[in-house]
Tab-separated table of C-alpha atoms in Angstrom:
chain	number	residue	atom	x	y	z
E	1	ALA	CA	-100.407	-56.967	-63.423
E	2	GLN	CA	-100.624	-56.769	-59.582
E	3	SER	CA	-102.385	-59.234	-57.336
E	4	VAL	CA	-103.114	-60.540	-53.830
E	5	ALA	CA	-103.861	-63.035	-52.580
E	6	GLN	CA	-105.587	-64.426	-49.060
E	7	PRO	CA	-105.724	-67.938	-48.799
E	8	GLU	CA	-108.018	-68.112	-45.720
E	9	ASP	CA	-111.701	-66.559	-46.073
E	10	GLN	CA	-112.129	-67.178	-42.356
E	11	VAL	CA	-109.686	-67.370	-39.411
E	12	ASN	CA	-110.652	-68.772	-35.561
E	13	VAL	CA	-108.886	-68.426	-32.787
E	14	ALA	CA	-109.094	-68.124	-28.711
E	15	GLU	CA	-108.487	-64.996	-27.117
E	16	GLY	CA	-105.076	-64.989	-25.558
E	17	ASN	CA	-103.492	-67.545	-28.598
E	18	PRO	CA	-101.425	-66.116	-31.534
E	19	LEU	CA	-102.951	-64.753	-34.670
E	20	THR	CA	-101.967	-64.864	-38.018
E	21	VAL	CA	-103.626	-64.006	-41.081
E	22	LYS	CA	-101.963	-65.020	-44.813
E	23	CYS	CA	-101.195	-62.623	-47.573
E	24	THR	CA	-99.037	-63.262	-50.649
E	25	TYR	CA	-98.941	-60.844	-53.578
E	26	SER	CA	-97.604	-60.663	-56.949
E	27	VAL	CA	-96.110	-57.568	-58.900
E	28	SER	CA	-93.877	-56.879	-61.799
E	29	GLY	CA	-91.449	-53.931	-59.756
E	30	ASN	CA	-90.837	-53.392	-55.742
E	31	PRO	CA	-93.739	-53.928	-53.750
E	32	TYR	CA	-95.204	-51.551	-51.273
E	33	LEU	CA	-97.609	-53.638	-49.222
E	34	PHE	CA	-100.725	-52.591	-46.242
E	35	TRP	CA	-102.616	-54.261	-44.167
E	36	TYR	CA	-106.559	-52.612	-43.236
E	37	VAL	CA	-109.205	-53.990	-41.168
E	38	GLN	CA	-112.882	-53.171	-41.550
E	39	TYR	CA	-115.142	-53.452	-38.626
E	40	PRO	CA	-118.774	-53.843	-39.411
E	41	ASN	CA	-120.288	-51.074	-40.975
E	42	ARG	CA	-117.407	-49.073	-40.770
E	43	GLY	CA	-114.597	-47.940	-43.642
E	44	LEU	CA	-111.528	-49.488	-43.625
E	45	GLN	CA	-108.633	-48.671	-41.084
E	46	PHE	CA	-104.745	-48.332	-41.859
E	47	LEU	CA	-103.220	-51.272	-39.646
E	48	LEU	CA	-99.746	-51.017	-41.145
E	49	LYS	CA	-97.467	-50.765	-44.123
E	50	TYR	CA	-93.733	-52.188	-45.640
E	51	ILE	CA	-92.170	-49.626	-48.002
E	52	THR	CA	-88.821	-51.142	-47.641
E	53	GLY	CA	-85.973	-51.326	-44.816
E	54	ASP	CA	-86.585	-53.829	-41.940
E	55	ASN	CA	-88.647	-56.410	-43.077
E	56	LEU	CA	-90.569	-56.867	-40.058
E	57	VAL	CA	-92.960	-53.812	-39.333
E	58	LYS	CA	-95.068	-53.070	-36.488
E	59	GLY	CA	-98.554	-51.331	-36.769
E	60	SER	CA	-101.393	-50.315	-34.717
E	61	TYR	CA	-103.339	-52.503	-31.976
E	62	GLY	CA	-99.911	-54.688	-31.494
E	63	PHE	CA	-100.119	-55.803	-34.857
E	64	GLU	CA	-97.103	-56.829	-36.754
E	65	ALA	CA	-96.418	-58.488	-40.182
E	66	GLU	CA	-93.187	-59.921	-41.895
E	67	PHE	CA	-91.996	-58.835	-45.463
E	68	ASN	CA	-90.908	-62.290	-47.102
E	69	LYS	CA	-89.364	-61.233	-50.389
E	70	SER	CA	-88.351	-64.721	-51.219
E	71	GLN	CA	-91.804	-66.096	-50.560
E	72	THR	CA	-93.418	-63.047	-51.712
E	73	SER	CA	-95.688	-63.071	-48.559
E	74	PHE	CA	-96.649	-60.384	-45.744
E	75	HIS	CA	-98.411	-62.369	-42.985
E	76	LEU	CA	-99.921	-60.167	-40.206
E	77	LYS	CA	-99.527	-61.803	-37.257
E	78	LYS	CA	-100.507	-60.459	-32.943
E	79	PRO	CA	-99.091	-62.451	-30.365
E	80	SER	CA	-102.438	-62.173	-28.384
E	81	ALA	CA	-105.557	-61.966	-29.611
E	82	LEU	CA	-108.202	-60.124	-28.245
E	83	VAL	CA	-112.017	-60.573	-28.986
E	84	SER	CA	-112.048	-57.063	-29.945
E	85	ASP	CA	-110.303	-57.733	-32.981
E	86	SER	CA	-112.712	-59.855	-34.807
E	87	ALA	CA	-113.097	-58.024	-37.980
E	88	LEU	CA	-112.551	-58.538	-41.610
E	89	TYR	CA	-108.600	-57.769	-42.608
E	90	PHE	CA	-107.185	-57.113	-46.359
E	91	CYS	CA	-104.007	-57.020	-47.527
E	92	ALA	CA	-103.063	-54.756	-50.243
E	93	VAL	CA	-100.191	-54.036	-52.666
E	94	ARG	CA	-98.975	-50.939	-54.222
E	95	ASP	CA	-96.520	-51.448	-57.621
E	96	LYS	CA	-94.460	-48.557	-57.736
E	97	ALA	CA	-94.216	-49.053	-61.398
E	98	ALA	CA	-98.002	-49.342	-62.030
E	99	GLY	CA	-99.203	-45.899	-60.236
E	100	ASN	CA	-101.130	-45.130	-56.919
E	101	LYS	CA	-103.802	-47.495	-56.851
E	102	LEU	CA	-104.077	-50.529	-54.414
E	103	THR	CA	-105.110	-53.954	-55.335
E	104	PHE	CA	-106.757	-55.845	-52.274
E	105	GLY	CA	-106.688	-59.271	-51.441
E	106	GLY	CA	-109.985	-60.705	-50.877
E	107	GLY	CA	-110.182	-60.616	-47.269
E	108	THR	CA	-109.879	-62.574	-43.960
E	109	ARG	CA	-112.536	-62.599	-41.711
E	110	VAL	CA	-111.182	-63.134	-38.163
E	111	LEU	CA	-113.240	-64.452	-35.472
E	112	VAL	CA	-111.922	-64.379	-31.836
E	113	LYS	CA	-113.907	-66.515	-29.097
E	114	PRO	CA	-113.648	-65.723	-25.298
N	1	GLY	CA	-107.972	-33.983	-37.168
N	2	ALA	CA	-111.113	-35.034	-39.624
N	3	GLY	CA	-111.252	-38.089	-41.686
N	4	VAL	CA	-112.442	-38.711	-45.036
N	5	SER	CA	-116.133	-37.829	-45.035
N	6	GLN	CA	-118.694	-39.422	-47.564
N	7	SER	CA	-122.258	-38.611	-48.255
N	8	PRO	CA	-124.921	-39.870	-48.431
N	9	SER	CA	-124.371	-42.852	-45.769
N	10	ASN	CA	-126.910	-44.317	-48.091
N	11	LYS	CA	-128.682	-44.131	-51.076
N	12	VAL	CA	-131.539	-46.085	-52.529
N	13	THR	CA	-132.302	-45.736	-56.109
N	14	GLU	CA	-134.456	-47.194	-58.897
N	15	LYS	CA	-132.984	-48.958	-61.634
N	16	GLY	CA	-132.354	-46.382	-64.547
N	17	LYS	CA	-132.013	-43.488	-62.333
N	18	ASP	CA	-128.474	-41.553	-62.173
N	19	VAL	CA	-127.056	-41.264	-58.575
N	20	GLU	CA	-124.141	-38.766	-57.127
N	21	LEU	CA	-121.652	-39.998	-54.468
N	22	ARG	CA	-119.605	-37.043	-52.825
N	23	CYS	CA	-116.605	-37.186	-51.039
N	24	ASP	CA	-114.606	-35.228	-49.006
N	25	PRO	CA	-110.722	-35.755	-48.363
N	26	ILE	CA	-108.797	-35.246	-45.747
N	27	SER	CA	-107.352	-31.540	-45.440
N	28	GLY	CA	-104.102	-31.201	-47.643
N	29	HIS	CA	-104.232	-34.751	-48.907
N	30	THR	CA	-103.349	-34.391	-52.620
N	31	ALA	CA	-104.360	-37.939	-53.750
N	32	LEU	CA	-107.909	-39.091	-53.750
N	33	TYR	CA	-109.317	-42.326	-54.673
N	34	TRP	CA	-112.233	-44.190	-55.263
N	35	TYR	CA	-113.335	-48.314	-54.469
N	36	ARG	CA	-115.847	-50.203	-55.034
N	37	GLN	CA	-116.682	-52.871	-52.292
N	38	SER	CA	-118.791	-55.650	-53.632
N	39	LEU	CA	-119.557	-59.400	-52.413
N	40	GLY	CA	-119.250	-60.758	-55.714
N	41	GLN	CA	-115.951	-58.732	-56.644
N	42	GLY	CA	-114.155	-57.388	-53.568
N	43	LEU	CA	-112.437	-54.192	-53.083
N	44	GLU	CA	-112.142	-52.950	-56.715
N	45	PHE	CA	-110.251	-49.697	-57.582
N	46	LEU	CA	-112.189	-47.324	-59.748
N	47	ILE	CA	-110.375	-44.003	-60.601
N	48	TYR	CA	-107.168	-42.003	-59.043
N	49	PHE	CA	-107.267	-38.134	-58.598
N	50	GLN	CA	-103.389	-36.612	-57.962
N	51	GLY	CA	-103.485	-32.985	-57.999
N	52	ASN	CA	-103.832	-31.382	-61.464
N	53	SER	CA	-103.020	-34.419	-63.252
N	54	ALA	CA	-105.035	-36.391	-65.404
N	55	PRO	CA	-107.219	-39.001	-63.458
N	56	ASP	CA	-106.728	-42.810	-63.632
N	57	LYS	CA	-109.507	-44.042	-64.926
N	58	SER	CA	-108.459	-47.628	-65.634
N	59	GLY	CA	-111.067	-49.000	-62.837
N	60	LEU	CA	-113.988	-47.570	-64.016
N	61	PRO	CA	-116.358	-50.546	-65.219
N	62	SER	CA	-118.438	-48.874	-68.042
N	63	ASP	CA	-118.944	-45.506	-69.578
N	64	ARG	CA	-121.861	-44.876	-66.843
N	65	PHE	CA	-119.374	-44.228	-64.390
N	66	SER	CA	-117.623	-40.968	-64.296
N	67	ALA	CA	-115.893	-38.925	-61.298
N	68	GLU	CA	-114.776	-35.080	-60.832
N	69	ARG	CA	-112.689	-33.587	-58.172
N	70	THR	CA	-113.269	-30.056	-58.308
N	71	GLY	CA	-110.360	-27.276	-56.607
N	72	GLY	CA	-108.486	-30.061	-56.166
N	73	SER	CA	-110.329	-31.284	-52.893
N	74	VAL	CA	-114.290	-32.499	-53.015
N	75	SER	CA	-114.886	-35.284	-55.391
N	76	THR	CA	-118.230	-36.694	-57.008
N	77	LEU	CA	-118.508	-39.980	-58.405
N	78	THR	CA	-121.602	-40.088	-60.592
N	79	ILE	CA	-123.156	-43.185	-61.928
N	80	GLN	CA	-125.850	-42.940	-64.753
N	81	ARG	CA	-128.569	-45.163	-65.997
N	82	THR	CA	-128.022	-47.294	-62.715
N	83	GLN	CA	-128.357	-51.131	-63.108
N	84	GLN	CA	-128.653	-53.627	-60.032
N	85	GLU	CA	-125.249	-54.799	-60.349
N	86	ASP	CA	-124.174	-51.281	-59.365
N	87	SER	CA	-125.475	-51.965	-55.626
N	88	ALA	CA	-122.141	-51.902	-53.443
N	89	VAL	CA	-120.553	-49.964	-50.950
N	90	TYR	CA	-118.625	-47.051	-52.854
N	91	LEU	CA	-115.356	-45.905	-50.662
N	92	CYS	CA	-113.750	-43.134	-51.245
N	93	ALA	CA	-109.908	-42.876	-49.728
N	94	SER	CA	-107.066	-39.862	-49.560
N	95	SER	CA	-103.624	-40.237	-49.260
N	96	LEU	CA	-100.649	-37.244	-49.237
N	97	VAL	CA	-98.004	-38.398	-52.212
N	98	GLY	CA	-94.553	-38.449	-52.129
N	99	GLY	CA	-91.602	-39.026	-50.015
N	100	ARG	CA	-90.814	-42.077	-48.269
N	101	GLY	CA	-92.360	-41.467	-44.743
N	102	PRO	CA	-96.222	-41.551	-44.279
N	103	GLY	CA	-97.061	-40.494	-47.687
N	104	TYR	CA	-98.011	-43.811	-49.152
N	105	GLU	CA	-101.228	-45.016	-46.955
N	106	GLN	CA	-104.894	-44.044	-47.975
N	107	TYR	CA	-107.190	-43.469	-45.569
N	108	PHE	CA	-110.417	-44.401	-45.990
N	109	GLY	CA	-114.330	-42.994	-45.425
N	110	PRO	CA	-116.935	-44.986	-44.081
N	111	GLY	CA	-118.331	-45.302	-47.450
N	112	THR	CA	-122.084	-44.852	-49.368
N	113	ARG	CA	-123.657	-47.812	-49.765
N	114	LEU	CA	-125.874	-48.126	-53.020
N	115	THR	CA	-128.837	-50.325	-53.584
N	116	VAL	CA	-130.575	-50.267	-56.719
N	117	THR	CA	-134.060	-51.691	-57.050
């Protein structure tokens, strides 16, 4: 069975500082990994994905994530956080062998303070 | 272009009533998914439709839940004899399937907030 862990319920960061949101996963086959962001009373918005190839993936709004197979991690990063980045972030995994459904982590709330 | 749309945006119903939630996927997307987001359970997969294949119903929590997809487009999620634990936000997503390009990510609608009183 596939699973995702986001060890931090909340991350607080000052505006302009680097932001990291942690994610680790467990799958039986090759993982497809995704990050989504959810703003209040909104649906999930796709940020970026790792399918294959370069371990460093760049996505929307200046976010990037690094796939680390040995550590089974896919941490989300942004070099300089903005107040507008405050939202709920979800990591998700799809095991190609297990079909097309996504398994989500519990979410990490990011609060960027001015 | 237009994204995934869902209706209603909010639904309040009495315990024991049936409800229907609607999803209009992005035009041309062959795959459609339903998820449920609740405080206690996080984001849970419910059901997945792909073209004319039999749906993957492995996430439906009970036989009170069912879904159909007509004409390969619009989908309806039906919950019969609603219970208070069914209260949640029901999210629909769609995607292209296949290939190594953008076909893998799912695009989500704004959700339907269901409250069972």
